[in-house]
PDB file of C-alpha atoms in Angstrom:
ATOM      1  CA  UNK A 705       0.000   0.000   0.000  1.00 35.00           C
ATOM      2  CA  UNK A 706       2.717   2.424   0.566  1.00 39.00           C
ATOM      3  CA  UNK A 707       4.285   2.096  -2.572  1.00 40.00           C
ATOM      4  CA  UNK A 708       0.814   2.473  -4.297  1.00 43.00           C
ATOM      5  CA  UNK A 709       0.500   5.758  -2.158  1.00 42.00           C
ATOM      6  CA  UNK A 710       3.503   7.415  -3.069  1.00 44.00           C
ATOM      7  CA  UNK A 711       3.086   6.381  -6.652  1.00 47.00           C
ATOM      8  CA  UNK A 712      -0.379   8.253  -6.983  1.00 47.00           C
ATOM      9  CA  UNK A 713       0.639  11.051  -4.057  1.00 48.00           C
ATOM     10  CA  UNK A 714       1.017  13.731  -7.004  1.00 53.00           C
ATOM     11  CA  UNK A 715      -2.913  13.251  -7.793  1.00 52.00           C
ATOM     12  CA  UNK A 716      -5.907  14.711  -5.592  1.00 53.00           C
ATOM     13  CA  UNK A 717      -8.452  12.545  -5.671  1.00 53.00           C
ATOM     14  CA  UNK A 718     -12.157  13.999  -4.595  1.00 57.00           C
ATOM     15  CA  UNK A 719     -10.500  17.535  -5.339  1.00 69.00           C
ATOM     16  CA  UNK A 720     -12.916  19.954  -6.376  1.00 78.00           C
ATOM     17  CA  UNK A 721     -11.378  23.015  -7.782  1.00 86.00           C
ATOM     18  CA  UNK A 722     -12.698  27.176  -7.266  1.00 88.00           C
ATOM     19  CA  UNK A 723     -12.666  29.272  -9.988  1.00 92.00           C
ATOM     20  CA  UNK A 724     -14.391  32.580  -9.774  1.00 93.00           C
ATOM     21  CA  UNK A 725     -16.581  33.647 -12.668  1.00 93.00           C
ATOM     22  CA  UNK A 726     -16.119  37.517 -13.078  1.00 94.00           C
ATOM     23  CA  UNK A 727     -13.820  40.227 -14.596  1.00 95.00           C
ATOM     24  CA  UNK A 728     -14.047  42.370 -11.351  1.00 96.00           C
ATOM     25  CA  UNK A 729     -10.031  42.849  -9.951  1.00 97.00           C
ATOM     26  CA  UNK A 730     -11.739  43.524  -7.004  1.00 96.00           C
ATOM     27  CA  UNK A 731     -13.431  40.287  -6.261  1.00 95.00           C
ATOM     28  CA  UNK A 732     -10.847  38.098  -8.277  1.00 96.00           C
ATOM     29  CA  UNK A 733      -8.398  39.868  -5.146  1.00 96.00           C
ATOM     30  CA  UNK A 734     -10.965  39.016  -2.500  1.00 95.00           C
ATOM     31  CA  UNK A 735     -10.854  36.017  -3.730  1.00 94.00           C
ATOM     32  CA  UNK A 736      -7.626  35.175  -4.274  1.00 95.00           C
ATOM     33  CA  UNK A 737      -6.837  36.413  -0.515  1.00 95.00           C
ATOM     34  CA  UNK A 738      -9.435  33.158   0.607  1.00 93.00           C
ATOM     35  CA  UNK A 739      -6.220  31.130  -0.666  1.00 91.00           C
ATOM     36  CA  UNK A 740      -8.339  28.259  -2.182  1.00 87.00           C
ATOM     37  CA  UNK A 741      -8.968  30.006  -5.665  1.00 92.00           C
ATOM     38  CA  UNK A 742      -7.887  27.593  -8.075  1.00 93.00           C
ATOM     39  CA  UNK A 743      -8.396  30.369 -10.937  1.00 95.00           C
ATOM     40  CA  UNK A 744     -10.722  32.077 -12.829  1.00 95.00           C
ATOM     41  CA  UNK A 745     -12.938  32.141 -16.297  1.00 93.00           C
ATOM     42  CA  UNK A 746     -14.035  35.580 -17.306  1.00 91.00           C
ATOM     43  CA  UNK A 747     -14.915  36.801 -20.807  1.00 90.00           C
ATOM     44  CA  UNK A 748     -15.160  40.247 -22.836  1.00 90.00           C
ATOM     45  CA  UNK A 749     -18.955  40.641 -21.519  1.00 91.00           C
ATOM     46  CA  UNK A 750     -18.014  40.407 -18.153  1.00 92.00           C
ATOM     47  CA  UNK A 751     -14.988  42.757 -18.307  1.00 94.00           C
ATOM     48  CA  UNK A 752     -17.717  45.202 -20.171  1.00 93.00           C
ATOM     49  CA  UNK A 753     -19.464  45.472 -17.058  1.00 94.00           C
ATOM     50  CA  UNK A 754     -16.014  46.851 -15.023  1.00 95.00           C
ATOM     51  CA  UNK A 755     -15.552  49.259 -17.912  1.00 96.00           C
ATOM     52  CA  UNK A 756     -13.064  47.451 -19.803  1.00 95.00           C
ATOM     53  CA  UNK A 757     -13.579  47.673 -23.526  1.00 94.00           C
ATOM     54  CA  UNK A 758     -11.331  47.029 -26.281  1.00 93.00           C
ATOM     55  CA  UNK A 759      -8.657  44.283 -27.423  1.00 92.00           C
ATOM     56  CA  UNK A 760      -6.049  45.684 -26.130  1.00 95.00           C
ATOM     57  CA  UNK A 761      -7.639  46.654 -22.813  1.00 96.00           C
ATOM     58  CA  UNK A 762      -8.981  43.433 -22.653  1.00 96.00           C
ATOM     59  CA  UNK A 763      -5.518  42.087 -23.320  1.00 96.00           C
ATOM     60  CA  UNK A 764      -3.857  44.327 -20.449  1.00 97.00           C
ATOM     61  CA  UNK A 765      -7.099  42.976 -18.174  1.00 97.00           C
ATOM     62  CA  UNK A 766      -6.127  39.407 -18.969  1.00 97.00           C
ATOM     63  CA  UNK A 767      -2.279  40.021 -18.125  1.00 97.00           C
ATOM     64  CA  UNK A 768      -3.651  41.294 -14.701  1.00 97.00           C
ATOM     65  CA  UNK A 769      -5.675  39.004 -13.439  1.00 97.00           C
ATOM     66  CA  UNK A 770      -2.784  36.310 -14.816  1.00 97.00           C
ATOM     67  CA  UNK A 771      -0.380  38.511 -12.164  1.00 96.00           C
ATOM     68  CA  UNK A 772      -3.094  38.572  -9.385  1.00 96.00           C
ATOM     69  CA  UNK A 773      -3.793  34.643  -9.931  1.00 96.00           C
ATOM     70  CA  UNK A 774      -1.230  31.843 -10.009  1.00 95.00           C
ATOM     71  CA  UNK A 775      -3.978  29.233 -11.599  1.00 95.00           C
ATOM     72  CA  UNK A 776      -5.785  28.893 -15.159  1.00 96.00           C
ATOM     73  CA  UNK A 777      -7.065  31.710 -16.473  1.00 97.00           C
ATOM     74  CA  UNK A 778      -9.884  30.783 -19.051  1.00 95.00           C
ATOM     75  CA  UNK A 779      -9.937  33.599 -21.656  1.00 95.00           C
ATOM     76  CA  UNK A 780     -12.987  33.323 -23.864  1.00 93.00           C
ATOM     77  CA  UNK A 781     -12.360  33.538 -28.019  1.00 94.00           C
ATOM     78  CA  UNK A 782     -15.735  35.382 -29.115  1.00 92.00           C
ATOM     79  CA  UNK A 783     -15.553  34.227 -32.442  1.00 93.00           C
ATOM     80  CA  UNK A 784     -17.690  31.104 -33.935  1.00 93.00           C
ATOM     81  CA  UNK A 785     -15.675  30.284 -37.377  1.00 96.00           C
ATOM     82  CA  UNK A 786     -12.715  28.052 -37.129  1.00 97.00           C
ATOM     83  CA  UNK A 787      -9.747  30.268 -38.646  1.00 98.00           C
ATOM     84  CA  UNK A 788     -10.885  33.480 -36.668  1.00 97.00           C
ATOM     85  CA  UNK A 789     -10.851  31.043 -33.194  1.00 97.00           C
ATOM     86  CA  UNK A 790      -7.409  29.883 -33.797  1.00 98.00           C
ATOM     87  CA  UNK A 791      -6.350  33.444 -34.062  1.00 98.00           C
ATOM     88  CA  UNK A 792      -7.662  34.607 -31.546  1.00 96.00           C
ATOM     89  CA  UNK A 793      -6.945  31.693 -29.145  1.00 97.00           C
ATOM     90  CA  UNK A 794      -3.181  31.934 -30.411  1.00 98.00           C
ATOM     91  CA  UNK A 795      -3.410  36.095 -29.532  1.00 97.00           C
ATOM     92  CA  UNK A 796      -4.888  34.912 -25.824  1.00 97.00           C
ATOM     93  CA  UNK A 797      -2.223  31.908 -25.171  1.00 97.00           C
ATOM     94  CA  UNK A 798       0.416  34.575 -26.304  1.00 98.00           C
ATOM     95  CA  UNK A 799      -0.498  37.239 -22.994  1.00 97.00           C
ATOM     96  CA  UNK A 800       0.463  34.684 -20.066  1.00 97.00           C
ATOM     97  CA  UNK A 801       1.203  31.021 -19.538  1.00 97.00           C
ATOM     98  CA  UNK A 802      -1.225  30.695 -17.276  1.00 97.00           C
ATOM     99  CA  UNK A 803      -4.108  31.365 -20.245  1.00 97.00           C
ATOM    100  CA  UNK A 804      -6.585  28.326 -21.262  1.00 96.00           C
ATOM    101  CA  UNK A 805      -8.837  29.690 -24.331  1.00 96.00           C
ATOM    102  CA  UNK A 806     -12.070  29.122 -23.744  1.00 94.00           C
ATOM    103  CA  UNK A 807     -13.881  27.723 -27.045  1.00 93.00           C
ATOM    104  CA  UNK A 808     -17.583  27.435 -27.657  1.00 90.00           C
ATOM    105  CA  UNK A 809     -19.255  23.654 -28.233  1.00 88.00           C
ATOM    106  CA  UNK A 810     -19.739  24.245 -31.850  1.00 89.00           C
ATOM    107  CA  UNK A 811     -18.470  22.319 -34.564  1.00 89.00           C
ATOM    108  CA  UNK A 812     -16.099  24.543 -35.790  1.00 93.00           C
ATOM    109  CA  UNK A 813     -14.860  25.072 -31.940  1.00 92.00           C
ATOM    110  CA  UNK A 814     -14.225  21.059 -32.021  1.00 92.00           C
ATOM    111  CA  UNK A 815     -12.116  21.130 -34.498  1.00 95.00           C
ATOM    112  CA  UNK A 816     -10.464  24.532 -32.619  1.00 96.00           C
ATOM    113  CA  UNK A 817      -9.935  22.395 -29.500  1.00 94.00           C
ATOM    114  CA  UNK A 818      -8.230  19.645 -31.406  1.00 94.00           C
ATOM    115  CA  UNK A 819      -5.888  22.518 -33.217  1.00 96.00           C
ATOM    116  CA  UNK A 820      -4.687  24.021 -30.158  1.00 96.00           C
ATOM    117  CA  UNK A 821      -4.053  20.576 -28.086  1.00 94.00           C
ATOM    118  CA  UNK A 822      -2.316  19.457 -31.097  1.00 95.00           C
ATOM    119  CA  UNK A 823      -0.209  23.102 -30.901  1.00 97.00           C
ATOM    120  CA  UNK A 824       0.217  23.420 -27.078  1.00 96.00           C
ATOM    121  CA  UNK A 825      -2.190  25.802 -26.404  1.00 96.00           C
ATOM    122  CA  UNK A 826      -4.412  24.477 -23.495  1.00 96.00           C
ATOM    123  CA  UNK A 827      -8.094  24.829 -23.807  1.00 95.00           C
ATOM    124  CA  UNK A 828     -11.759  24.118 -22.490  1.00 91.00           C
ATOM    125  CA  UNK A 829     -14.958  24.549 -23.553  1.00 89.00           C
ATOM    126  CA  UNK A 830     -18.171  26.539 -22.865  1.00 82.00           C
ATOM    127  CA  UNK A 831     -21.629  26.593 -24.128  1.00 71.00           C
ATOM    128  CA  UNK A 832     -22.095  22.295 -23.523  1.00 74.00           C
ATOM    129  CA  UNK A 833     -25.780  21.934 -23.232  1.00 64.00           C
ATOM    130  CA  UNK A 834     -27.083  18.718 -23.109  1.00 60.00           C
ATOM    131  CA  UNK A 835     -30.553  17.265 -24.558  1.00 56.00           C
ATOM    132  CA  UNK A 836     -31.194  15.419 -21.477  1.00 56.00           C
ATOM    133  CA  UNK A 837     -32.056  18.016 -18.828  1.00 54.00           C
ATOM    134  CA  UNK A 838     -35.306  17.277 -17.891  1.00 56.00           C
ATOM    135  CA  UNK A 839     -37.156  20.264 -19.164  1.00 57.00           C
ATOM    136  CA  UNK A 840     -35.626  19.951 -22.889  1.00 53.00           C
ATOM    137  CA  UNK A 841     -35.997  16.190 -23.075  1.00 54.00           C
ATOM    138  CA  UNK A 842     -40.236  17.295 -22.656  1.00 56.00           C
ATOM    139  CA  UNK A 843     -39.664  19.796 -25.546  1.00 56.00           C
ATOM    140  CA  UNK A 844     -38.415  17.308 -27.396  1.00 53.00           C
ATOM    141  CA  UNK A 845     -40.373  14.949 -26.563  1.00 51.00           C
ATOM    142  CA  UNK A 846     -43.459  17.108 -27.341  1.00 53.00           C
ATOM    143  CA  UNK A 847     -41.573  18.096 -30.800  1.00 52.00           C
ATOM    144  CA  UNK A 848     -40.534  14.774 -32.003  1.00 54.00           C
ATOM    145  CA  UNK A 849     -43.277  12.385 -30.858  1.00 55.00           C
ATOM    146  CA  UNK A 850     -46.098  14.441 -30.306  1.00 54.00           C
ATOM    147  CA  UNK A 851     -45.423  16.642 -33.176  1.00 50.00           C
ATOM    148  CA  UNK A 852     -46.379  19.896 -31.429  1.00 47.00           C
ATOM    149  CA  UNK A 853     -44.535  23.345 -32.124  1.00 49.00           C
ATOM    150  CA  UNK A 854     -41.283  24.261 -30.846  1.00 48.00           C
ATOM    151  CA  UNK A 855     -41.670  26.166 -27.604  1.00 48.00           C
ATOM    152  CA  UNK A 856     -38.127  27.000 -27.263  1.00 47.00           C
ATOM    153  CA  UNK A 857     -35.787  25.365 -25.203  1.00 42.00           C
TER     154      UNK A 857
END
């Protein structure tokens, strides 16, 4: 057992991880100061509501929070097409190691995700809805087999 236990000492299992969800230096601080932030995802929208509006203020906002936070700092590409994601998510990687661009569930942002793991640019993804939430499985329910009118889901 104690070899098995040094072997696998590097890993934490049943290690949930904090990431704060905002583009407030403020509360990212606040945060931060708890000392269990693990890092933070933030995105153009949210910095938009601190005042922070343009690329390269955006940029300079991303380099700040990456010197407030030693952890992943998901930086959200905001476009949808495949060559314009890998630009951007190259522009993002290129402000701090600590960057992971954040790509939306599409199919061109598949096919980003497999470009930048197979280029060293780490990555996750947002926008992963699923069909099997309980409400949308009724909707489509009702659409497919009942043949009622989309409601919206």
């Amino acid at each position: 057992f104690l070899k098995w236990h040094q072997a696998y000492k590097p890993y934490k299992f049943n290690h949930m991880k904090f990431f704060v969800d905002t583009g407030n230096l403020a509360q990212i601080k606040e945060a931060n100061d708890l000392g269990i932030l693990d890092g933070v995802t933030t995105n153009p929208s949210l910095m938009a509501q601190v005042g922070v509006k343009g690329e390269e203020a955006i940029a300079a906002h991303y380099k700040a929070i990456c010197e407030l936070v030693d952890g992943d700092i998901s930086a959200e590409v905001l476009s949808t097409d495949f060559a314009s994601m890998i630009e951007e998510g190259k522009k993002l990687a290129a402000i701090h190691k600590n960057i992971v661009a954040k790509v939306p569930m599409i199919k061109d942002g598949i096919k980003a995700i497999k470009w930048f793991t197979d280029n060293g640019i780490r990555t996750n993804c947002t926008l992963v809805f699923s069909i099997f939430v309980p409400s949308h499985r009724q909707v489509l329910h009702d659409q497919l087999l009942l043949n009622l009118p989309r409601t919206g889901m």
